[in-house]
Every structure is written in structure tokens, then in C-alpha cells.
Tab-separated table of C-alpha atoms in Angstrom:
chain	number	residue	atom	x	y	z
A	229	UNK	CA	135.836	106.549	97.626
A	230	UNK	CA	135.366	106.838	93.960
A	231	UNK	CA	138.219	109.619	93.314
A	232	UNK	CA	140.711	107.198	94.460
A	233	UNK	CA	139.326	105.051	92.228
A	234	UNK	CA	139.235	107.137	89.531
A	235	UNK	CA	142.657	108.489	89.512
A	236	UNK	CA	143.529	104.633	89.752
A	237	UNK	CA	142.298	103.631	86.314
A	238	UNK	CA	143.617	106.943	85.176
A	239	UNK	CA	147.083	106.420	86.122
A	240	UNK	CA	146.665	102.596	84.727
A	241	UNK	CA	145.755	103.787	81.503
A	242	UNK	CA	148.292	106.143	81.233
A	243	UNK	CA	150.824	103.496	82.052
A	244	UNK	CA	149.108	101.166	78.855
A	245	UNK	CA	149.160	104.114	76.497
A	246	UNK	CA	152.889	104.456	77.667
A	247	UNK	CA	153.405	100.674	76.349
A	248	UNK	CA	155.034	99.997	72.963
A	249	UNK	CA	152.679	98.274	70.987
A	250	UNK	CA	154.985	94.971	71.278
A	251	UNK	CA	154.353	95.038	74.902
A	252	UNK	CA	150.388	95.369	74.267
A	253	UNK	CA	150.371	92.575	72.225
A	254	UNK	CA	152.199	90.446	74.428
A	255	UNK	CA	150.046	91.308	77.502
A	256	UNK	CA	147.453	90.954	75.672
A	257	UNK	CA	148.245	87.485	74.359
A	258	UNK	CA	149.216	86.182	77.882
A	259	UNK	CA	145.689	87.485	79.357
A	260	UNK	CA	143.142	86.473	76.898
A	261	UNK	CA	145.464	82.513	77.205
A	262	UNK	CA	145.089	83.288	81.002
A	263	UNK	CA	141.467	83.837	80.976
A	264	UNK	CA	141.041	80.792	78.917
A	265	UNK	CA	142.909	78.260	80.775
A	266	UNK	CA	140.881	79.901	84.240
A	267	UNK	CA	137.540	79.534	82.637
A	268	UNK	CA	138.926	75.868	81.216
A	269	UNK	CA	139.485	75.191	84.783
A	270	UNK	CA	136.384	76.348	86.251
A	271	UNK	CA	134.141	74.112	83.885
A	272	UNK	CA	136.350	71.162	84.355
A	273	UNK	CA	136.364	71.846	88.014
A	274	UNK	CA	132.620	71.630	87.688
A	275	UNK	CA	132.218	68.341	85.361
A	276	UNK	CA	134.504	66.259	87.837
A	277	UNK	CA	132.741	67.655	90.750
A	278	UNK	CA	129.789	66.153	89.693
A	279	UNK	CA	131.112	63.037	88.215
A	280	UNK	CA	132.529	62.343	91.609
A	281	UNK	CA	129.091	62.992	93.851
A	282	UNK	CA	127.568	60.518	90.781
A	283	UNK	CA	129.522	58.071	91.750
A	284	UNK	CA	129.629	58.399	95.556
A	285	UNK	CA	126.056	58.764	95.605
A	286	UNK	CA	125.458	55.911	93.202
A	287	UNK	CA	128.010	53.715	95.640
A	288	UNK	CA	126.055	55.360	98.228
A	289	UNK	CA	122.660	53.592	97.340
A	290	UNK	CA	124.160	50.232	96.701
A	291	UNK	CA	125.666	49.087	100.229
A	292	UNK	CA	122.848	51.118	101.914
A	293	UNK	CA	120.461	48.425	99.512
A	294	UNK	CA	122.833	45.603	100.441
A	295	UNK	CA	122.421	46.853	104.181
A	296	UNK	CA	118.630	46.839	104.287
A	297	UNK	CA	118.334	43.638	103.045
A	298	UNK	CA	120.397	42.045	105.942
A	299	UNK	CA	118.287	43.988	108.325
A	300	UNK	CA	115.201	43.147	106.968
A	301	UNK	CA	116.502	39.588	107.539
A	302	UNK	CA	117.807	39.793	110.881
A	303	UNK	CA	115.796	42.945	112.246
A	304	UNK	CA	117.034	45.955	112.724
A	305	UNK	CA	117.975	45.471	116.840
A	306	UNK	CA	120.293	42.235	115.729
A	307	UNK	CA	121.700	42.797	112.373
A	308	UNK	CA	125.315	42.553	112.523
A	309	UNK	CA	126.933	45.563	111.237
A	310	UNK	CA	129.928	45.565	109.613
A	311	UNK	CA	132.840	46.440	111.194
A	312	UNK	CA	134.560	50.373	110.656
A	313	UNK	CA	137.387	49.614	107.762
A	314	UNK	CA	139.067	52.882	109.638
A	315	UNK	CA	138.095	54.877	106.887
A	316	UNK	CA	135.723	55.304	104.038
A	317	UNK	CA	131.940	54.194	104.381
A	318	UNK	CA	130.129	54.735	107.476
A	319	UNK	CA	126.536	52.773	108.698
A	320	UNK	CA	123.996	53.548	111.304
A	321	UNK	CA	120.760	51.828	111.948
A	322	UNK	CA	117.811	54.202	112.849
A	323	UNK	CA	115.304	51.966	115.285
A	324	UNK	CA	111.458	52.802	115.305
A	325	UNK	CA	111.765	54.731	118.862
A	326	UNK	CA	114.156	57.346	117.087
A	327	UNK	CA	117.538	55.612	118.416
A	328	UNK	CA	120.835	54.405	116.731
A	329	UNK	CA	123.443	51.726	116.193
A	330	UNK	CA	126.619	51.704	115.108
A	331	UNK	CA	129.690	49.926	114.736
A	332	UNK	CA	132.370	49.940	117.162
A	333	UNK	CA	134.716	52.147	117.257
A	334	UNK	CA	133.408	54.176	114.063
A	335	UNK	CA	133.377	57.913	114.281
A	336	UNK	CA	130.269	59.661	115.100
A	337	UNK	CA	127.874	60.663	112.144
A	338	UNK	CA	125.977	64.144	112.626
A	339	UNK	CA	122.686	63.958	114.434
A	340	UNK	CA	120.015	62.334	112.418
A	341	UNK	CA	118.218	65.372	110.904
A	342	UNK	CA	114.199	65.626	110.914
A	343	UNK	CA	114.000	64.466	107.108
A	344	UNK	CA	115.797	61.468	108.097
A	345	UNK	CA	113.700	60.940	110.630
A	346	UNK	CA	110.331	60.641	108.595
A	347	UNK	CA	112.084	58.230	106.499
A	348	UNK	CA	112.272	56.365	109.673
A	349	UNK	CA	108.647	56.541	110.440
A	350	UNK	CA	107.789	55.529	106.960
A	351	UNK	CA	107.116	58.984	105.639
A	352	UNK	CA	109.620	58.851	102.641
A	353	UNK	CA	111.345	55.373	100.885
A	354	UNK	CA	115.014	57.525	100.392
A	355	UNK	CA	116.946	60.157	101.263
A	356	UNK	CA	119.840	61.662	99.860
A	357	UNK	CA	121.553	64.525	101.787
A	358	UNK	CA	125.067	66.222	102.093
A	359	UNK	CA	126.265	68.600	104.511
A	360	UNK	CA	129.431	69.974	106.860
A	361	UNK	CA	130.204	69.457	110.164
A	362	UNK	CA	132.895	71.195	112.308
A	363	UNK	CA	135.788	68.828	110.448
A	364	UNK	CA	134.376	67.119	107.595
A	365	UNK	CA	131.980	67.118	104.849
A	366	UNK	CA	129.358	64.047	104.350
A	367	UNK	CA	127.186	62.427	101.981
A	368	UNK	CA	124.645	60.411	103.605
A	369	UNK	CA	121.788	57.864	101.922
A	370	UNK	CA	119.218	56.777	104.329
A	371	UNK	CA	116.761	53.706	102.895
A	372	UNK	CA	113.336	52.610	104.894
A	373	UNK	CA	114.406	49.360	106.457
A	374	UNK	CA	111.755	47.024	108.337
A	375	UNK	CA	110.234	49.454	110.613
A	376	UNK	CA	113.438	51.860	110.949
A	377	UNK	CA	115.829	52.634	108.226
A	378	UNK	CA	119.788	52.421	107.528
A	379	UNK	CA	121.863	54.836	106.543
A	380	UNK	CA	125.453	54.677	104.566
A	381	UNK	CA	127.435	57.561	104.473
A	382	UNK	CA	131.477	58.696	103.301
A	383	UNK	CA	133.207	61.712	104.017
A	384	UNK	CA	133.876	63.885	101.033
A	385	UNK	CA	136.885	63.998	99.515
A	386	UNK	CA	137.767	67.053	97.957
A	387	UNK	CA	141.384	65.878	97.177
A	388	UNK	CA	140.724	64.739	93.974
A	389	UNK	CA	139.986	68.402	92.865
A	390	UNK	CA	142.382	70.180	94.914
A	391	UNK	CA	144.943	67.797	93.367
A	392	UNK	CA	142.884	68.580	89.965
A	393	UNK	CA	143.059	72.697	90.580
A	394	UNK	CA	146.912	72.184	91.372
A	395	UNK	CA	147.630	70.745	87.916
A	396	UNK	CA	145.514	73.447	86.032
A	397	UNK	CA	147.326	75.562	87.988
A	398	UNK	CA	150.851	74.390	86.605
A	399	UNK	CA	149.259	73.871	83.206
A	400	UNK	CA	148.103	77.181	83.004
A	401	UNK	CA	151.166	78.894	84.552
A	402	UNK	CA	152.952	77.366	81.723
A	403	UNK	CA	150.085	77.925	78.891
A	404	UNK	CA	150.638	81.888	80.029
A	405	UNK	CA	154.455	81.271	79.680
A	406	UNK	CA	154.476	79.779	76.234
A	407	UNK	CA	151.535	82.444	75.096
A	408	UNK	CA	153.697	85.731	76.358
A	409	UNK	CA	156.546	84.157	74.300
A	410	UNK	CA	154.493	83.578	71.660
A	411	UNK	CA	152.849	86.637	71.379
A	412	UNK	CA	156.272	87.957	71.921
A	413	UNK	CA	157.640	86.252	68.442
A	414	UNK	CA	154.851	86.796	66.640
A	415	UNK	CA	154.841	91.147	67.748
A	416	UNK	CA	158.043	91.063	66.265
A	417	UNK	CA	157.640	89.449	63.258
A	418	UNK	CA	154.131	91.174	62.803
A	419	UNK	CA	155.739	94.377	63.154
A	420	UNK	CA	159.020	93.851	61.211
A	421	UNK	CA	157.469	96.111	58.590
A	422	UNK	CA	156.838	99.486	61.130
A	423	UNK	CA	160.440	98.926	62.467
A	424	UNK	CA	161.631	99.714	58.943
A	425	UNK	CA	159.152	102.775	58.659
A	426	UNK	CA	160.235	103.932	61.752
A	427	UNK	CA	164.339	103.499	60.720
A	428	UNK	CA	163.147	105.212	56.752
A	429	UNK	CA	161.776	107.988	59.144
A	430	UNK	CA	164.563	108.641	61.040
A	431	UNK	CA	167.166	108.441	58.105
A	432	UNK	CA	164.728	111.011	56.579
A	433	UNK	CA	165.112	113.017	59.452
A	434	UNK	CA	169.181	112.880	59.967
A	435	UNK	CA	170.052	112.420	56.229
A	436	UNK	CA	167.031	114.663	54.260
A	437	UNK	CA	167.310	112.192	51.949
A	438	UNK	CA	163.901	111.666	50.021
A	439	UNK	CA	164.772	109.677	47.243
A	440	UNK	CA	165.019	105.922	49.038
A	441	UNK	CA	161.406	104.901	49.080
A	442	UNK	CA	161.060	101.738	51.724
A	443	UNK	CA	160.718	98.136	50.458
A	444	UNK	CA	157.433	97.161	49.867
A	445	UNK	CA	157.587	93.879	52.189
A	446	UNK	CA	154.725	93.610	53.681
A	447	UNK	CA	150.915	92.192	53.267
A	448	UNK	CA	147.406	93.613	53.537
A	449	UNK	CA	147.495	97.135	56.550
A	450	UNK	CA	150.801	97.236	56.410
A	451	UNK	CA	151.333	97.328	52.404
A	452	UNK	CA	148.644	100.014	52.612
A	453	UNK	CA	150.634	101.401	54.988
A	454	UNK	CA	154.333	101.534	53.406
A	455	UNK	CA	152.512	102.761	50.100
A	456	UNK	CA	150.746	105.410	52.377
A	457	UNK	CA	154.457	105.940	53.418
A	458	UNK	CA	156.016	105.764	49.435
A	459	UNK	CA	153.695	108.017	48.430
A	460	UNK	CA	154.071	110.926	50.706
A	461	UNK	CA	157.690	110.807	50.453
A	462	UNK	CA	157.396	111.313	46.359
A	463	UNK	CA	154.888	114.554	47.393
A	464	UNK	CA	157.738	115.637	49.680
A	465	UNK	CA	160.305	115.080	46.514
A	466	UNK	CA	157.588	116.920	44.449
A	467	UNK	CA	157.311	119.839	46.411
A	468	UNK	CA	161.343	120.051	47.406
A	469	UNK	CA	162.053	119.925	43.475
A	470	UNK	CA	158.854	122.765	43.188
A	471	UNK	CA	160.824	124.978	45.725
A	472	UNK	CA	163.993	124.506	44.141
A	473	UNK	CA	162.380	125.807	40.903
A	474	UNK	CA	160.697	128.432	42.479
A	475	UNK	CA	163.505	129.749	43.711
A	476	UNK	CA	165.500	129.746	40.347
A	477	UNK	CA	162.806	131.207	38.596
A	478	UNK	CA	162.639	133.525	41.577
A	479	UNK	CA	166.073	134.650	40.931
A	480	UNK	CA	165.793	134.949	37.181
A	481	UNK	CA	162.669	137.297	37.578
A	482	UNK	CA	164.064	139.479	39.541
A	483	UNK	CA	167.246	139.652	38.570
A	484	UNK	CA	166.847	141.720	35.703
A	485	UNK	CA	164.098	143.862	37.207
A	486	UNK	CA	166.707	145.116	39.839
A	487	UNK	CA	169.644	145.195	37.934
A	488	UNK	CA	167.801	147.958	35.633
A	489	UNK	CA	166.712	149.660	39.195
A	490	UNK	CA	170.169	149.721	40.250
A	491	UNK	CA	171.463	151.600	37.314
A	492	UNK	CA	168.700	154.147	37.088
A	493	UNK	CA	168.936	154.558	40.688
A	494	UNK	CA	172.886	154.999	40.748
A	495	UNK	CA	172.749	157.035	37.412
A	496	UNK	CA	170.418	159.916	39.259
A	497	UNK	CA	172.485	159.455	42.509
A	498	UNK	CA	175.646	160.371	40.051
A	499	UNK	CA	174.593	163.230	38.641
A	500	UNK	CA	172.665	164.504	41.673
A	501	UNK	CA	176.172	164.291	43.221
A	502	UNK	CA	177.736	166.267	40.648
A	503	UNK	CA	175.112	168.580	40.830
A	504	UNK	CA	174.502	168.107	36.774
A	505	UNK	CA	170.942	167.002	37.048
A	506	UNK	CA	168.956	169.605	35.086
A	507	UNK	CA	171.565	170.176	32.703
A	508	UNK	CA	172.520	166.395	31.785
A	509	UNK	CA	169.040	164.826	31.921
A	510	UNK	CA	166.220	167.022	29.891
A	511	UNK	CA	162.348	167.164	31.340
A	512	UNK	CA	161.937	164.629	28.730
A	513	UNK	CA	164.506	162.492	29.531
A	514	UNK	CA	164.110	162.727	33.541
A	515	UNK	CA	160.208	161.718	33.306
A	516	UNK	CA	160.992	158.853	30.921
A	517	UNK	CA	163.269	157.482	33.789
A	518	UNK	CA	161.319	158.453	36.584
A	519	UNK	CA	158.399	156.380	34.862
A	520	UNK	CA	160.589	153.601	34.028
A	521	UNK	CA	161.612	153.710	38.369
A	522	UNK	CA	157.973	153.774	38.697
A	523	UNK	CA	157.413	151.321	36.372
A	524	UNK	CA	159.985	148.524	37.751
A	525	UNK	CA	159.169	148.847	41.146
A	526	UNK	CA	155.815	148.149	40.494
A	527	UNK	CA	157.003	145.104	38.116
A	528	UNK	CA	159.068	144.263	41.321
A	529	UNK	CA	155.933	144.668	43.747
A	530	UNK	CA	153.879	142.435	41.188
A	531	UNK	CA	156.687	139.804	41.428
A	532	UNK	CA	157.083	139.659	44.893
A	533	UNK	CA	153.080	139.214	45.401
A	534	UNK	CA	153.149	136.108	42.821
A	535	UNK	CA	156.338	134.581	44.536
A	536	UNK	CA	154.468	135.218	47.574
A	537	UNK	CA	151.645	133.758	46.322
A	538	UNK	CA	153.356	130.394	44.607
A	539	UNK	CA	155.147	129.822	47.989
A	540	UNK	CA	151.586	129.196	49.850
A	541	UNK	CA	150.724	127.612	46.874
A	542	UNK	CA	147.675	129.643	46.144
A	543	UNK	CA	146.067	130.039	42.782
A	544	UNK	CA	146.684	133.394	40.995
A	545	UNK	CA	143.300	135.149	41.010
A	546	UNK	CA	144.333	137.273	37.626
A	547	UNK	CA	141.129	135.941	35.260
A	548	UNK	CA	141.370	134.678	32.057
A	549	UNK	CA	139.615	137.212	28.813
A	550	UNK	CA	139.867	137.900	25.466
A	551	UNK	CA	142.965	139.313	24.072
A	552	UNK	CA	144.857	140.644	21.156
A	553	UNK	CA	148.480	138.750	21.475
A	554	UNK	CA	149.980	141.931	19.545
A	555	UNK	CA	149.170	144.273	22.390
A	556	UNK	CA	150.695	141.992	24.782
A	557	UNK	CA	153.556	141.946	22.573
A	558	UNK	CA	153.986	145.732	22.280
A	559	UNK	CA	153.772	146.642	25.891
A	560	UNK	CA	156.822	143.853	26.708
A	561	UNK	CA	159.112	144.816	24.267
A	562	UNK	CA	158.494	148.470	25.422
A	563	UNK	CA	159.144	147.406	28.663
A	564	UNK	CA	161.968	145.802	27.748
A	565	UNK	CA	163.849	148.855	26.184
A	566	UNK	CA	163.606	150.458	29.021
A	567	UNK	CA	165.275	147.844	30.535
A	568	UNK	CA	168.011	147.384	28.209
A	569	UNK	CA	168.610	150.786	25.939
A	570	UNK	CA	171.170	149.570	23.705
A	571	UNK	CA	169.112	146.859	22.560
A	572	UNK	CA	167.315	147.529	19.228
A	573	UNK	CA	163.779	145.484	19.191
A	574	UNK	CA	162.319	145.562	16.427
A	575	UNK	CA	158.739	144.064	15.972
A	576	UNK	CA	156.734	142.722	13.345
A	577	UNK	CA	153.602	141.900	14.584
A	578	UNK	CA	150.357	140.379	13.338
A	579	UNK	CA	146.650	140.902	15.451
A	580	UNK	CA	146.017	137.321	16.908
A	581	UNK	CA	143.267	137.310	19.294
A	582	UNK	CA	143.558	134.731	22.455
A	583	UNK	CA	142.314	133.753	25.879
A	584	UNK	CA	144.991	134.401	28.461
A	585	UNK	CA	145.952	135.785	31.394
A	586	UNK	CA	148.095	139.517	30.252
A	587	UNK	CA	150.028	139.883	32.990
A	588	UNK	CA	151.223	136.676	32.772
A	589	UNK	CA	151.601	136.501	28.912
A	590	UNK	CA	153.153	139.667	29.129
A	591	UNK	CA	155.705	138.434	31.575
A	592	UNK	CA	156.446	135.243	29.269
A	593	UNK	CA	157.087	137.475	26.819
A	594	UNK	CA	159.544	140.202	28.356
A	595	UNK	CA	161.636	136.943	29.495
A	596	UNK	CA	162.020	135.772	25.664
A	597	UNK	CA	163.140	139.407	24.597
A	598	UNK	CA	165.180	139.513	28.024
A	599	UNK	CA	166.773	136.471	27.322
A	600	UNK	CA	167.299	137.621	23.972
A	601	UNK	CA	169.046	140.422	24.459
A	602	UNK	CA	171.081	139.696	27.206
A	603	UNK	CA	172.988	136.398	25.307
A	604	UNK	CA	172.185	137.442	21.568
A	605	UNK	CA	175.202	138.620	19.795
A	606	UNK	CA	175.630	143.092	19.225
């Protein structure tokens, strides 16, 4: 019995996570009105309930008074009771031997019950009771009269509620109404301000288009919100502009690096061809070039690592020490003839001790002296 159950609220709360958040609200709005107007209902259900057995009983206790003073009068056996208006109160006189009187013609009251009774004998002074029969409901006073007692009694009318429960019942129909409608409006207008994340989030998505931010319209969640949104569109700019720039300087380090490959490489390829290799290219000559292969493929490994390394925006883990600037200085502008052999650098250097990173001061450098002689004049 409880897996039906279970799979029940399952599948209902599946169906409410399904709902836009418009729809929640709504619901929602219409319930917690519903719940009110019911539990409005229920207590004023409850007050005029009462207030109506107040007032019957209070009735009630007046003619049975007026009653008992006749038969005091007269005696029980001869008062005259009055006649049965064909609806409304009803009278019965209880004699000392435990038998009854009533008025002609007057529907039949339910048997006199045992507490009744001892009023009768002179056991009690009052009685108030209420109970069902087969048809109708009654509320029944008896009063010690002479030596017997009367009773007064009315059928209860529930009409008075039902009529009651049928009017909260419009009421609240139309209190639900009006509250899904409002709720509806005020969904809307509360979430105005994600309908325009939602379209800046899909024009981002079709256009790529980062450089709108959305208007800041809104108050207190949902200005955190759109700022929230603001800001993580200018990181996205950030790091679109950062990859841009990593691929130019991408393209800038390694263009030179494998343009000088190229050459070397096609150069021994040439003369391997022509089957001049020993005699064009000395021992000298042909380790110089094989170091300065050697030498830009590893500059071309080291590259590719940092690149590497600046795309998943890691930290370089080259430490920082002590160094003489003129050393740094030296070894680029070496590396850089071998680069470019027509190029005359000439250096005038002075020892200036810093804390740096050499590969990457080297680097700096070789791309001044790079630049340098690639757009400087012969």
C-alpha cells in the first residue's frame, strides 16, 4: 500500500518541479487564499452555530417559564396548552405518574428520556438537552412544574448555516479567482527582471555578443542578481580578449622560432640532395647548425609548454633568483644570431644584478633584438 503511495508523491513532485516558476507562484497564491477563506469559514461556521443554540436555548427557557407559571395556576391535568402554530415551538406536560399531554394535532416529541424524568420527580429544577431523531434534530428545556414539569422544545434549523456555508462557498470560489489572477499579475511583474536575463542569455548564445551588459532594473535579489549576471559577462569579455592575445603572442613567438627551423632544415635537405654536404658545410660549421636545430626545437618545446600552460591558466613554476641582467643579455643576442646571420648585434653591456625569472627575461629580450632586426633598416 505504501509504494503506490510513494510513487504518487513522486510523480506529483516531478510534475511541480516541471512548473515554471510563474505557475508556482500562482498556485501557490490561490492555495494559501484557499486555505484562508476554508479556515475563515470553519470559525465563522462555529461562532454562528453557537450564537444560534444561545438564542434558541435562551427562547427556549422563556416560554417553558411562561408555561410553568400557567400550570402552576391551573395544575398540570387542566392547563390549557397552547395550540400547535404548525411549526416552530413544541410543549408537553410531564404528570407525576410519568404520563404526557400535548396539544392537538402537534407532532410527536421523542420519548421523555430518564434525565427528564427526575426532573419530573423533583430530582433536578432544569434541563437542557438536544438530540436527533430519525427526521429531525431537537432542542428541548424541561422546567419542574407543580408536581410534574413542562417541557418546550423547536426543531433545529440548520438552514441558516447551510445557507451561511453556501455563501462562503461563492465568496471563496471567487476570493481563489481574484488571488490566482493576482498572483498571476504580480509573477509577471515580479519576474520582469529574469525574463530579460533569460532573453541577454539567449542573445549571448545566438549572437556571442558579450559586450551588452543587461539594464540594471531591478531591486534588492534581483539587482544582486543582474550584477551577478554583469559581472560574469565582463570575466567572459576578460578572458575572450586574454585568448585573443594569447593567441597573437602565440603566433609572434613562434613565428620566428620556426621560420629559422625551416631554413636550417631546408638548407641541409639542399645540400644533402646535391650530395655537397661534407664539402659545403665544414665540421665547424655543421655542429654550429646542428646545435642551433637543437637549440630551437628546444626553444620551440619550451614555448609550446608555456602556451600550454597560459591556456589552463596555470602559474609558471620557473622561480624567481638573483641575476646578472648582462648574462641574460648575452645568451639572447647569441641566440638571436643564430637566428638571423646577417644581422650584426653588437652589445655594450654593463653588470646589473636583478631578481627575475631568466627564461622569461631572456625571452623578453630575444623579442626586442628580434623585433629589431627584422624591421630595423640594413
Amino acid at each position: 500500500m505504501s509504494r503506490p503511495a510513494g510513487r504518487g508523491s513522486r510523480r506529483l513532485t516531478r510534475w511541480w518541479r516541471r512548473r515554471s516558476l510563474r505557475t508556482r507562484l500562482t498556485v501557490i497564491a490561490a492555495t494559501a487564499i484557499a486555505a484562508s477563506v476554508f479556515m475563515a469559514f470553519q470559525v465563522a461556521s462555529e461562532l454562528l452555530d453557537w450564537e444560534l443554540r444561545a438564542t434558541t436555548e435562551d427562547q427556549l427557557r422563556a416560554d417553558s417559564r411562561v408555561l410553568a407559571a400557567n400550570a402552576e395556576r391551573a395544575g398540570l391535568a387542566q392547563v390549557q396548552l397552547p395550540p400547535y402554530p404548525g411549526s416552530g415551538r413544541l410543549v408537553r406536560v410531564i404528570l407525576s405518574d410519568g404520563s404526557i399531554r400535548t396539544p392537538v394535532g402537534q407532532p410527536a416529541l421523542p420519548p421523555v428520556s430518564e434525565h427528564a424524568g427526575r426532573v419530573a420527580q423533583g430530582a433536578s429544577a432544569d434541563l437542557m438537552e438536544s438530540g436527533d431523531s430519525d427526521d429531525d434534530g431537537y432542542f428541548v428545556y424541561t422546567l419542574r412544574a407543580g408536581d410534574g414539569a413542562v417541557q418546550v422544545a423547536r426543531i433545529a434549523d440548520d438552514s441558516p448555516i447551510n445557507r451561511f456555508g453556501l455563501g462562503m462557498l461563492l465568496i471563496g470560489l471567487l476570493c481563489v479567482v481574484c488571488g490566482a489572477l493576482v498572483g498571476r499579475a504580480v509573477a509577471r511583474t515580479g519576474l520582469a527582471p529574469i525574463d530579460q536575463l533569460t532573453a541577454a542569455a539567449v542573445r549571448v548564445a545566438h549572437t556571442r555578443d558579450l559586450d551588452a551588459d543587461i539594464p540594471d532594473e531591478g531591486g534588492g535579489e534581483i539587482r544582486q542578481l543582474i550584477q551577478s549576471i554583469n559581472d560574469m559577462l565582463a570575466a567572459l569579455r576578460d578572458s575572450r580578449q586574454a585568448q585573443r592575445l594569447l593567441a597573437e603572442d602565440a603566433a609572434h613567438e613562434l613565428k620566428t622560432p620556426l621560420t629559422s627551423l625551416r631554413l636550417n632544415i631546408e638548407l641541409l635537405i639542399r645540400l644533402d640532395r646535391r650530395g655537397t654536404l661534407d664539402s659545403a658545410l665544414p665540421s665547424e660549421s655543421r655542429t654550429r647548425l646542428l646545435n642551433d636545430l637543437g637549440a630551437q626545437v628546444a626553444e620551440l618545446s619550451t614555448l609550446a609548454a608555456e602556451m600550454t600552460d597560459l591556456a589552463r591558466g596555470d602559474v609558471t613554476d620557473e622561480n624567481t633568483e638573483l641575476l646578472d641582467l648582462a648574462d641574460v643579455v648575452v645568451a639572447a643576442s647569441a641566440q638571436a644570431c643564430s637566428r638571423m646571420p646577417d644581422v650584426e648585434v653588437a652589445l655594450d653591456v654593463t653588470s646589473v644584478w636583478v631578481s627575475g625569472r631568466p627564461a622569461a627575461l631572456q625571452r623578453a629580450v630575444l623579442n626586442l633584438i628580434d623585433n629589431a632586426g627584422k624591421w630595423s633598416p640594413a
